Amino acid sequence: MGKVIGIDLGTTNSVVAYMDRREPRVIINEEGGRVTPSVVGFSKTGERFVGEIAKRQMLINPDATIHSVKRFMGKRYREAARDIPLVNYEVAENRNGDAAVKVSGRLYSPQELSAMILQKLKSSAEDFLGEPVTEAIITVPAHFNDRQRQATKDAGTIAGLNVLRIINEPTAAALAYVHDRRKNATIAVYDFGGGTFDISIVHIDREVGEVRSTRGNNALGGADLDRLLVDWLAEQFKEEHSIDVSADKIVRQRLRDAAERAKIELSTAMETEIHLPFLVADASGPRHLQVRLSRAMFETLAAPLFQQTITECRQVMEESKLSPADIDEVVMVGGSSRIPRVKELVKEFFNRPLNHAFNPDEVVAIGAAIQAGVLEGEVKSVTLLDVTNLSLGIEVEGRRFAKLIPKNTTIPAQKVQLVSTVVDNQRAVKIHVLQGESALATENVSLGEFELVGLDPAARGVPRIEVKFAIDASGIVNVSARDGRGLQNQVTIRAPTGLSKLEIEEARSEAQAHEDRREAAAETKDLRFAVEKQIVALETFLREHKAVLHRQDSSEAEQALKRGRMALAKSTDKTNLEDTSNYLKRFAAHLLDKMGGVQLS
Ligand code: ADP
Ligand code: MG
């Protein structure tokens, strides 16, 4: 078995790590970064880029630059209304009712787009480790429901990764803590990222950790802070120039870029200057934006959002029936937890020291790598039990919700429920499975209507069908059923949401084909470069040794150069490039030989 990698597939940034013997290590990507922006960009010619390069084209090509796709993972289109205004690209409804992204007339599922990011991380890991990587642990926010977890797992499958387990981000952070500290403690994991906020309480007793409770808000993060600043900047601009730029996509994108930079700068500086020349132009000429933003002003604007995170902290403490005094340490996770005011508020609320042992950007991936080490058998000392963060249940009479597996149950967990028919000779039974806390079924998240079909005719109430609801260690729900005679195959179960097996398989081979094309293109590029170098070397040689070269040799050399240039002109013919490169190499050797060992460099 090759290495199992741990992946923090973030809304904004992703990080991949692995266990180097007993120590977790972050993998450096092709661009030399430890963090890869979770951004996929499509060029006008249909090429695609992932990471830093894609993020750079956001400004000039916002419609085809897909960021924060995690917001749409496993969501129905109608559930995505809050998230759509936060992105610049088009979000549409897929055939199955799920949210999807439309680029140049083509629909991409969030799973496919996430798979593109995962493919990039996978190939970074393969380059770094020098061996194929096929297995991974992927983290998700604690409050992700079954559909979102399943979608994440499917994204892994599409990317050619066997996802051994999905773990909660705070659980991963706690794992990193346990691995590092090896002591009993109750910790709070405060994760303020780019798109989501999570707070979890984890109790660690002799290397067994238990997530006591966890809360989150998946629409609260650094991007929301940026948005506040964008609005503020647009307002400043309007006041000065009387031009409303708030609806212009490209301008907003420039403002967003500047806002994020200013925000990050204010984590260390007390004041920053935002300068955007030529923001717009009208009849009277170009208009520039130039404003100063102080840390105090930023803190005032952002105070309500900061406060929301503290409210979540207060609620999680209530739910876990603990007081801040019971917390030993607070582990800060996520880029936004670097904001000084945030640190102050958290410290104030818990009245406890903040743990600074970890890089907030990396601690989740590090934890995932440790979990990978546990599954590989490399790390023995750490076990961390996880809990389900949403109650699982079914719809019963009167559109009410009956809980089968309550929130905060340690996973894996299962529950068997007996189901019967309500009319004579009923051949099918529908079971509507949901996740959530409301007593009303309609207010919870529907995982799908499962249909048990092929029942034998019988009087009502006679068939006894055992329906097993299981939540696996990844928090993924499995529903299976068998009738009273133990014949499992007599009932079939159809869940109508998410991607079908066939769709996943199709996307998987498409992703593989893309990977093959990418590799072939990279080889062609290398060959072209080799030929280009040989041409330059030969040209230089000819120029420098003009005086001493025989006419015969010069004309042969000109012929060789011509052949080289022709091969470059037919840029995609790999065999031709390869032959030409070999030919040029032989020719250079032959020429050198004749010249009696003059250096051809
Ligand atoms: P996610 O978990 O959503 O992928 P990250 O944990 O990588 O996100 O955090 C990304 C967010 O953190 C972005 O909104 C970014 O602007 C913000 N961020 C990064 N560094 C800083 C900093 N020094 N000060 C304030 N915000 C920061
Ligand atoms: Mg994160």
XYZ file of C-alpha atoms and ligand atoms in Angstrom:
629
model
C 0.000 0.000 0.000
C 1.272 3.455 -0.891
C 1.105 6.443 1.406
C -2.277 7.599 2.635
C -2.528 11.373 2.397
C -4.534 13.709 4.606
C -6.409 16.482 2.820
C -7.982 19.641 4.201
C -10.300 20.458 1.296
C -11.102 24.009 2.340
C -13.600 26.506 0.994
C -10.794 28.942 0.303
C -7.583 26.972 0.579
C -6.610 23.329 0.579
C -3.652 21.654 2.216
C -2.299 18.132 1.826
C -0.082 16.384 4.378
C 1.341 12.928 5.082
C 3.097 11.017 7.838
C 6.834 10.939 7.412
C 7.501 8.019 9.721
C 6.052 9.384 12.983
C 5.870 13.039 12.052
C 3.160 14.785 10.035
C 4.443 16.946 7.181
C 2.801 19.366 4.777
C 3.375 18.648 1.071
C 4.697 21.452 -1.112
C 2.818 21.917 -4.399
C 4.311 22.495 -7.882
C 4.265 26.251 -7.332
C 6.227 25.859 -4.113
C 3.246 26.649 -1.879
C 2.169 24.833 1.274
C -1.383 26.000 0.706
C -3.264 25.594 -2.596
C -6.155 28.004 -3.249
C -9.339 25.965 -3.824
C -9.907 27.666 -7.156
C -10.492 26.170 -10.616
C -10.098 28.424 -13.637
C -11.090 27.752 -17.222
C -9.329 29.680 -19.969
C -11.078 30.948 -23.083
C -9.557 28.035 -25.000
C -10.967 25.471 -22.581
C -7.745 24.797 -20.717
C -8.069 24.548 -16.980
C -5.916 25.551 -14.046
C -6.123 24.867 -10.355
C -4.712 26.798 -7.417
C -2.607 29.939 -7.448
C -2.680 30.332 -11.258
C -6.458 30.010 -11.323
C -6.812 32.524 -8.492
C -4.755 35.015 -10.498
C -7.188 34.956 -13.413
C -10.138 35.679 -11.121
C -9.839 39.371 -11.856
C -9.899 39.146 -15.637
C -12.154 36.136 -16.072
C -14.556 36.012 -13.100
C -17.283 34.004 -14.888
C -14.910 31.123 -15.499
C -13.025 31.194 -12.199
C -14.682 28.911 -9.708
C -13.933 29.601 -6.051
C -15.678 28.532 -2.821
C -17.319 25.602 -4.601
C -17.458 23.846 -1.233
C -20.435 26.068 -0.435
C -22.436 24.122 -3.007
C -21.271 20.618 -2.196
C -24.218 18.268 -1.715
C -26.738 21.098 -1.841
C -30.010 21.251 -3.689
C -30.296 24.304 -5.917
C -33.063 25.771 -3.802
C -30.938 25.415 -0.659
C -28.161 27.457 -2.240
C -29.954 30.807 -2.386
C -27.811 32.298 0.386
C -24.555 31.245 -1.217
C -25.189 32.281 -4.818
C -24.758 36.047 -4.211
C -21.327 35.322 -2.695
C -19.807 34.078 -5.945
C -19.177 35.690 -9.319
C -19.885 32.747 -11.567
C -23.220 31.290 -12.632
C -24.892 28.740 -10.412
C -27.691 26.725 -12.013
C -29.922 23.784 -11.259
C -28.677 20.366 -12.363
C -31.032 17.715 -13.787
C -31.214 16.029 -10.385
C -32.163 19.298 -8.663
C -28.701 19.831 -7.156
C -26.786 23.084 -7.434
C -24.232 23.117 -10.253
C -21.858 25.607 -11.826
C -22.249 26.775 -15.402
C -19.141 27.686 -17.368
C -19.304 28.458 -21.111
C -22.631 26.666 -21.394
C -21.489 23.505 -19.631
C -22.732 22.375 -16.233
C -20.220 21.107 -13.717
C -21.299 19.449 -10.498
C -19.553 20.715 -7.339
C -18.207 17.162 -7.002
C -16.456 17.388 -10.374
C -14.983 20.787 -9.556
C -13.792 19.622 -6.141
C -12.313 16.583 -7.862
C -10.210 18.925 -10.007
C -8.772 20.440 -6.844
C -8.217 16.985 -5.362
C -6.501 15.840 -8.574
C -4.075 18.707 -8.246
C -3.358 17.850 -4.593
C -2.963 14.194 -5.518
C -0.473 14.967 -8.246
C 1.444 17.365 -5.955
C 1.680 14.544 -3.433
C 2.816 12.069 -6.096
C 5.535 14.420 -7.329
C 6.619 15.144 -3.780
C 6.659 11.534 -2.598
C 7.818 10.071 -5.905
C 5.198 7.326 -5.887
C 1.550 6.881 -6.858
C -0.993 7.960 -4.248
C -4.435 6.380 -4.280
C -5.769 6.685 -0.754
C -6.788 9.663 1.288
C -8.490 11.024 4.370
C -10.500 14.157 3.655
C -11.806 16.596 6.244
C -15.173 18.379 6.220
C -16.809 20.945 8.524
C -18.362 19.307 11.562
C -21.860 20.375 10.583
C -21.730 18.857 7.089
C -24.754 16.639 6.611
C -24.811 13.230 4.974
C -25.309 14.603 1.468
C -22.365 16.968 1.812
C -20.146 14.174 3.147
C -21.237 11.815 0.398
C -20.538 14.510 -2.199
C -17.041 14.992 -0.763
C -16.400 11.277 -0.929
C -17.670 11.162 -4.514
C -15.328 14.020 -5.424
C -12.480 11.868 -4.128
C -13.621 8.915 -6.222
C -13.785 11.109 -9.328
C -10.235 12.296 -8.642
C -9.046 8.696 -8.466
C -8.736 8.635 -4.698
C -10.101 5.955 -2.469
C -11.406 7.998 0.461
C -10.733 5.819 3.493
C -12.495 8.187 5.811
C -14.091 11.587 6.072
C -13.279 13.283 9.365
C -14.487 16.497 10.917
C -12.132 19.438 10.694
C -12.198 20.156 14.476
C -11.577 16.480 15.150
C -8.525 16.694 12.920
C -7.302 19.769 14.801
C -7.798 17.930 18.102
C -5.837 14.973 16.732
C -2.926 17.278 15.986
C -3.163 18.575 19.556
C -3.223 15.097 21.072
C -0.323 13.954 18.917
C 1.701 16.964 20.008
C 0.797 17.272 23.676
C -0.101 13.776 24.803
C -1.976 14.953 27.872
C -5.486 14.932 29.223
C -7.376 18.085 28.450
C -10.632 19.598 27.352
C -9.969 21.862 24.421
C -12.012 24.234 22.321
C -11.271 24.264 18.611
C -12.119 27.677 17.199
C -11.997 27.505 13.389
C -12.602 30.751 11.551
C -11.760 30.133 7.882
C -12.614 31.758 4.593
C -16.132 30.451 4.197
C -17.149 28.740 7.394
C -16.966 29.017 11.150
C -16.863 26.063 13.513
C -16.507 25.693 17.240
C -16.065 22.334 18.894
C -15.348 21.077 22.353
C -13.105 18.054 22.476
C -12.361 16.109 25.625
C -9.115 14.168 25.636
C -8.554 11.509 28.246
C -5.451 9.361 27.926
C -5.201 9.664 24.190
C -8.830 8.934 23.637
C -10.512 12.040 22.412
C -14.213 12.599 22.297
C -15.875 15.442 20.491
C -18.330 16.602 23.159
C -20.243 18.961 20.956
C -19.827 21.059 17.960
C -21.613 23.938 16.269
C -21.040 25.839 13.122
C -22.167 28.376 10.642
C -21.340 27.538 7.060
C -22.008 31.019 5.832
C -19.630 32.901 8.081
C -15.990 33.395 7.196
C -13.224 35.625 5.933
C -15.027 36.123 2.613
C -17.868 37.766 4.538
C -15.383 40.156 6.106
C -14.082 40.924 2.604
C -17.630 41.589 1.443
C -18.180 44.100 4.249
C -15.047 45.898 3.174
C -16.043 45.816 -0.503
C -19.341 47.494 0.369
C -17.512 50.033 2.472
C -15.024 50.760 -0.323
C -17.817 51.108 -2.885
C -19.512 53.560 -0.538
C -16.344 55.619 -0.107
C -15.939 55.706 -3.868
C -19.535 56.766 -4.365
C -19.206 59.559 -1.844
C -16.174 60.947 -3.579
C -17.029 60.393 -7.239
C -20.825 59.941 -7.220
C -20.451 56.746 -9.209
C -22.094 53.546 -8.043
C -19.776 50.639 -8.813
C -21.477 48.088 -6.599
C -23.048 46.184 -9.520
C -19.964 46.003 -11.750
C -18.544 42.491 -11.498
C -14.992 43.262 -12.545
C -14.810 46.310 -10.288
C -16.206 44.312 -7.378
C -13.597 41.650 -7.985
C -10.825 44.240 -7.897
C -12.331 45.687 -4.723
C -12.558 42.238 -3.196
C -8.909 41.558 -3.940
C -7.871 44.856 -2.403
C -10.175 44.322 0.572
C -8.677 40.937 1.368
C -5.154 42.290 1.123
C -6.029 45.213 3.393
C -7.714 42.906 5.893
C -4.672 40.636 6.075
C -2.362 43.609 6.415
C -4.438 44.914 9.319
C -3.648 41.749 11.262
C -0.167 43.187 11.716
C -0.437 46.896 10.810
C -2.635 49.501 12.505
C -3.506 51.200 9.254
C -3.379 50.442 5.550
C -3.859 52.328 2.326
C -6.029 50.988 -0.456
C -5.063 52.344 -3.825
C -6.814 51.189 -6.992
C -5.896 53.316 -9.998
C -8.286 53.502 -12.970
C -11.139 51.818 -11.127
C -13.620 53.224 -13.630
C -13.563 55.828 -16.361
C -16.325 58.144 -17.516
C -16.586 61.146 -19.820
C -14.454 63.211 -17.473
C -11.631 60.653 -17.476
C -10.334 57.862 -15.243
C -11.318 57.702 -11.575
C -9.040 56.276 -8.927
C -9.825 54.864 -5.538
C -7.553 55.899 -2.724
C -8.567 55.473 0.896
C -6.984 54.779 4.241
C -8.426 52.081 6.420
C -7.532 51.797 10.078
C -7.633 48.649 12.151
C -10.140 50.375 14.421
C -12.471 51.065 11.497
C -12.182 47.489 10.271
C -12.919 46.150 13.753
C -15.983 48.364 13.981
C -17.307 47.187 10.613
C -16.618 43.547 11.399
C -17.745 43.575 15.033
C -21.157 41.957 14.379
C -19.531 39.038 12.541
C -16.878 38.581 15.215
C -19.677 38.652 17.779
C -21.574 35.938 15.906
C -18.645 33.577 16.405
C -18.686 34.303 20.127
C -22.437 33.654 20.247
C -21.764 30.236 18.695
C -19.083 29.642 21.341
C -21.551 30.494 24.102
C -24.103 28.111 22.635
C -21.671 25.251 22.260
C -20.708 25.656 25.917
C -24.357 25.488 26.920
C -24.906 22.398 24.798
C -21.921 20.632 26.280
C -22.975 21.748 29.797
C -19.531 23.151 30.434
C -18.341 26.526 31.553
C -15.320 28.316 30.114
C -13.427 27.360 33.260
C -13.615 23.715 32.170
C -11.631 24.487 29.022
C -7.888 23.972 29.304
C -6.786 25.466 26.030
C -8.180 26.950 22.839
C -6.750 25.776 19.516
C -7.064 28.483 16.874
C -7.688 27.232 13.338
C -8.288 28.986 10.003
C -6.790 32.077 8.388
C -9.316 34.458 9.956
C -8.307 33.371 13.449
C -5.105 35.380 12.869
C -7.091 38.604 13.269
C -5.945 40.281 16.522
C -9.436 41.360 17.596
C -10.708 37.813 17.083
C -7.932 36.449 19.271
C -8.776 39.031 21.927
C -12.472 38.148 21.927
C -11.815 34.420 22.105
C -9.307 34.848 24.907
C -11.750 37.058 26.770
C -14.639 34.653 26.350
C -12.806 31.507 27.419
C -10.497 33.364 29.775
C -7.857 30.839 28.731
C -4.566 30.910 26.861
C -4.670 30.315 23.133
C -2.591 27.457 21.785
C 0.037 28.691 19.357
C 1.790 25.391 18.666
C 0.194 25.035 15.253
C -0.007 26.980 12.082
C -3.748 27.745 11.810
C -3.680 27.146 8.055
C -2.146 23.707 8.353
C -3.372 22.133 11.564
C -6.425 20.472 9.960
C -4.392 18.795 7.209
C -1.816 17.770 9.812
C -4.593 16.108 11.823
C -5.868 14.349 8.697
C -2.359 13.019 8.064
C -2.211 11.735 11.642
C -5.530 9.967 11.098
C -3.998 8.500 7.915
C -1.077 7.301 10.020
C -3.510 5.696 12.455
C -5.231 3.788 9.641
C -1.867 2.787 8.154
C -0.812 1.499 11.555
C 2.088 3.956 11.736
C 0.627 5.928 14.607
C -0.696 3.825 17.429
C -1.168 6.077 20.365
C -4.041 8.236 19.205
C -7.657 7.261 18.891
C -10.300 9.874 18.502
C -13.964 9.076 18.616
C -16.208 11.313 16.617
C -19.848 12.179 17.113
C -22.645 12.840 14.668
C -23.586 16.483 14.637
C -27.101 16.175 13.283
C -29.943 13.967 14.403
C -30.985 11.316 11.916
C -34.587 10.301 11.577
C -37.609 9.684 9.408
C -40.789 11.489 8.561
C -43.863 10.199 10.374
C -47.568 11.079 10.256
C -48.410 14.755 10.208
C -45.122 15.763 8.572
C -43.391 15.292 11.880
C -39.815 14.164 12.393
C -39.012 11.091 14.489
C -35.386 10.938 15.634
C -33.691 7.569 15.369
C -30.078 8.474 16.069
C -29.826 11.685 18.092
C -27.210 14.382 17.639
C -23.904 13.922 19.490
C -24.052 10.118 19.329
C -20.599 8.555 18.961
C -20.085 7.132 15.473
C -20.213 4.592 13.930
C -23.780 4.115 15.132
C -26.831 2.243 13.979
C -30.492 1.783 14.713
C -32.955 -0.776 13.453
C -36.535 0.299 12.965
C -39.473 -1.964 12.176
C -41.670 -0.715 9.384
C -44.917 -2.150 8.095
C -47.672 -1.484 5.558
C -50.779 0.617 6.185
C -53.134 -0.887 3.562
C -53.825 -4.445 2.429
C -51.590 -5.826 -0.326
C -49.353 -2.795 -0.265
C -46.348 -3.609 -2.467
C -44.074 -0.717 -1.598
C -43.224 1.427 1.406
C -41.697 4.867 1.199
C -39.357 6.094 3.887
C -38.350 9.705 3.972
C -34.968 10.050 5.701
C -33.911 13.390 7.105
C -31.237 15.054 9.190
C -31.809 17.958 11.533
C -33.148 19.054 14.888
C -36.613 20.404 14.102
C -39.733 18.479 15.121
C -41.152 19.395 11.729
C -39.898 17.228 8.888
C -40.094 20.074 6.382
C -37.590 22.126 8.378
C -34.883 19.478 8.258
C -32.550 18.420 5.453
C -34.017 15.675 3.309
C -31.553 12.906 2.474
C -34.001 11.257 0.144
C -37.101 9.170 -0.080
C -36.106 5.570 0.130
C -38.500 3.151 -1.429
C -38.817 -0.460 -0.378
C -40.395 -2.237 -3.302
C -41.331 -5.818 -4.175
C -43.166 -6.714 -0.971
C -45.302 -9.847 -1.066
C -49.051 -9.159 -0.933
C -50.308 -9.396 2.637
C -52.832 -7.876 4.992
C -51.911 -4.463 6.301
C -49.531 -4.432 9.210
C -48.401 -7.994 8.561
C -45.156 -7.448 6.647
C -42.362 -6.700 9.065
C -39.580 -4.882 7.393
C -36.445 -4.188 9.361
C -34.881 -0.966 8.228
C -31.337 -0.416 9.408
C -30.076 3.139 9.647
C -26.311 3.195 10.001
C -23.927 6.110 10.250
C -20.391 5.002 9.454
C -17.156 6.410 10.862
C -17.195 9.058 8.117
C -20.621 10.278 9.189
C -22.168 8.882 6.028
C -25.644 7.403 6.299
C -26.462 3.981 4.929
C -29.974 2.664 4.845
C -30.602 -1.009 4.242
C -33.659 -3.135 4.742
C -34.777 -6.726 4.910
C -38.156 -8.257 5.351
C -39.199 -10.591 8.151
C -37.894 -13.671 6.355
C -34.439 -12.165 6.235
C -34.462 -11.815 2.473
C -32.383 -8.773 1.920
C -32.704 -8.815 -1.846
C -36.448 -8.627 -1.837
C -36.372 -4.987 -1.053
C -34.582 -2.449 -3.134
C -33.641 0.980 -2.015
C -33.404 4.006 -4.195
C -32.076 7.298 -3.001
C -32.799 10.009 -5.519
C -30.222 12.665 -4.580
C -26.570 13.242 -5.389
C -24.667 11.668 -8.243
C -25.474 8.159 -9.390
C -22.806 5.464 -9.574
C -22.829 5.796 -13.342
C -22.397 9.571 -13.219
C -19.488 9.194 -10.812
C -17.918 6.593 -13.081
C -18.308 8.843 -16.133
C -16.827 11.815 -14.330
C -14.035 9.588 -13.077
C -13.003 8.472 -16.574
C -13.283 12.027 -17.839
C -11.002 13.177 -15.034
C -8.575 10.378 -15.848
C -8.616 11.332 -19.537
C -7.899 14.921 -18.587
C -5.013 13.780 -16.413
C -3.611 11.720 -19.303
C -3.916 14.682 -21.657
C -2.248 16.917 -19.121
C 0.634 14.497 -18.748
C 0.993 14.153 -22.524
C 0.919 17.930 -22.882
C 3.596 18.252 -20.208
C 5.797 15.760 -22.080
C 5.316 17.639 -25.354
C 6.209 20.844 -23.573
C 9.411 19.309 -22.230
C 10.337 18.032 -25.688
C 9.669 21.408 -27.277
C 11.851 23.008 -24.673
C 14.645 20.517 -25.398
C 14.486 21.274 -29.136
C 14.367 25.035 -28.476
C 17.466 24.783 -26.303
C 19.312 22.766 -28.929
C 18.454 25.299 -31.621
C 19.691 28.190 -29.503
C 22.909 26.309 -28.717
C 23.533 25.537 -32.370
C 22.761 29.089 -33.480
C 25.131 30.473 -30.881
C 27.805 28.029 -31.944
C 27.437 28.982 -35.602
C 27.667 32.672 -34.786
C 30.745 32.291 -32.606
C 32.630 29.961 -34.934
C 31.585 31.454 -38.248
C 35.166 32.231 -39.217
C 36.544 28.732 -38.800
C 33.598 26.671 -40.107
C 33.724 24.984 -43.498
C 31.028 26.000 -45.910
C 29.826 22.398 -46.048
C 29.419 22.262 -42.250
C 27.623 25.604 -42.131
C 25.101 24.556 -44.698
C 24.525 21.227 -42.956
C 24.026 23.137 -39.734
C 21.516 25.456 -41.414
C 19.621 22.373 -42.602
C 19.590 20.965 -39.084
C 18.287 24.252 -37.712
C 15.571 24.331 -40.331
C 14.447 20.865 -39.343
C 14.367 21.887 -35.709
C 12.255 24.969 -36.425
C 9.841 22.930 -38.511
C 9.351 20.450 -35.711
C 8.540 23.338 -33.369
C 6.019 24.723 -35.832
C 4.147 21.422 -35.748
C 3.984 21.854 -32.039
C 1.933 18.851 -30.985
C 3.641 16.093 -32.982
C 5.436 14.322 -30.161
C 7.224 11.686 -32.225
C 8.539 14.304 -34.608
C 9.788 16.409 -31.699
C 11.473 13.413 -30.156
C 13.151 12.384 -33.442
C 14.240 15.934 -34.099
C 15.695 16.309 -30.648
C 17.694 13.105 -31.091
C 18.800 14.190 -34.535
C 19.987 17.570 -33.261
C 21.874 15.866 -30.469
C 23.634 13.567 -32.967
C 24.341 16.421 -35.309
C 25.886 18.528 -32.543
C 28.106 15.623 -31.509
C 29.156 15.081 -35.118
C 29.940 18.759 -35.608
C 31.952 18.892 -32.409
C 33.861 15.843 -33.436
C 34.836 17.513 -36.687
C 35.830 20.706 -34.954
C 38.074 18.775 -32.635
C 36.395 19.225 -29.318
C 35.286 22.889 -29.276
C 32.609 23.269 -26.574
C 29.056 23.472 -27.851
C 27.094 24.869 -24.975
P -10.863 27.782 4.498
O -10.872 26.909 5.686
O -12.174 28.428 4.210
O -10.283 27.161 3.267
P -8.530 29.265 5.500
O -8.433 28.722 6.851
O -7.447 28.981 4.538
O -9.941 29.030 4.829
O -8.678 30.849 5.665
C -8.797 31.672 4.579
C -9.273 33.010 5.053
O -8.358 33.526 5.999
C -9.361 34.009 3.917
O -10.584 34.718 4.022
C -8.195 34.916 4.182
O -8.436 36.237 3.731
C -8.089 34.857 5.679
N -6.762 35.186 6.203
C -5.589 34.561 5.918
N -4.576 35.127 6.581
C -5.118 36.136 7.304
C -4.577 37.121 8.205
N -3.272 37.166 8.466
N -5.441 38.008 8.752
C -6.756 37.972 8.468
N -7.322 37.078 7.652
C -6.511 36.175 7.074
Mg -10.526 25.404 6.907
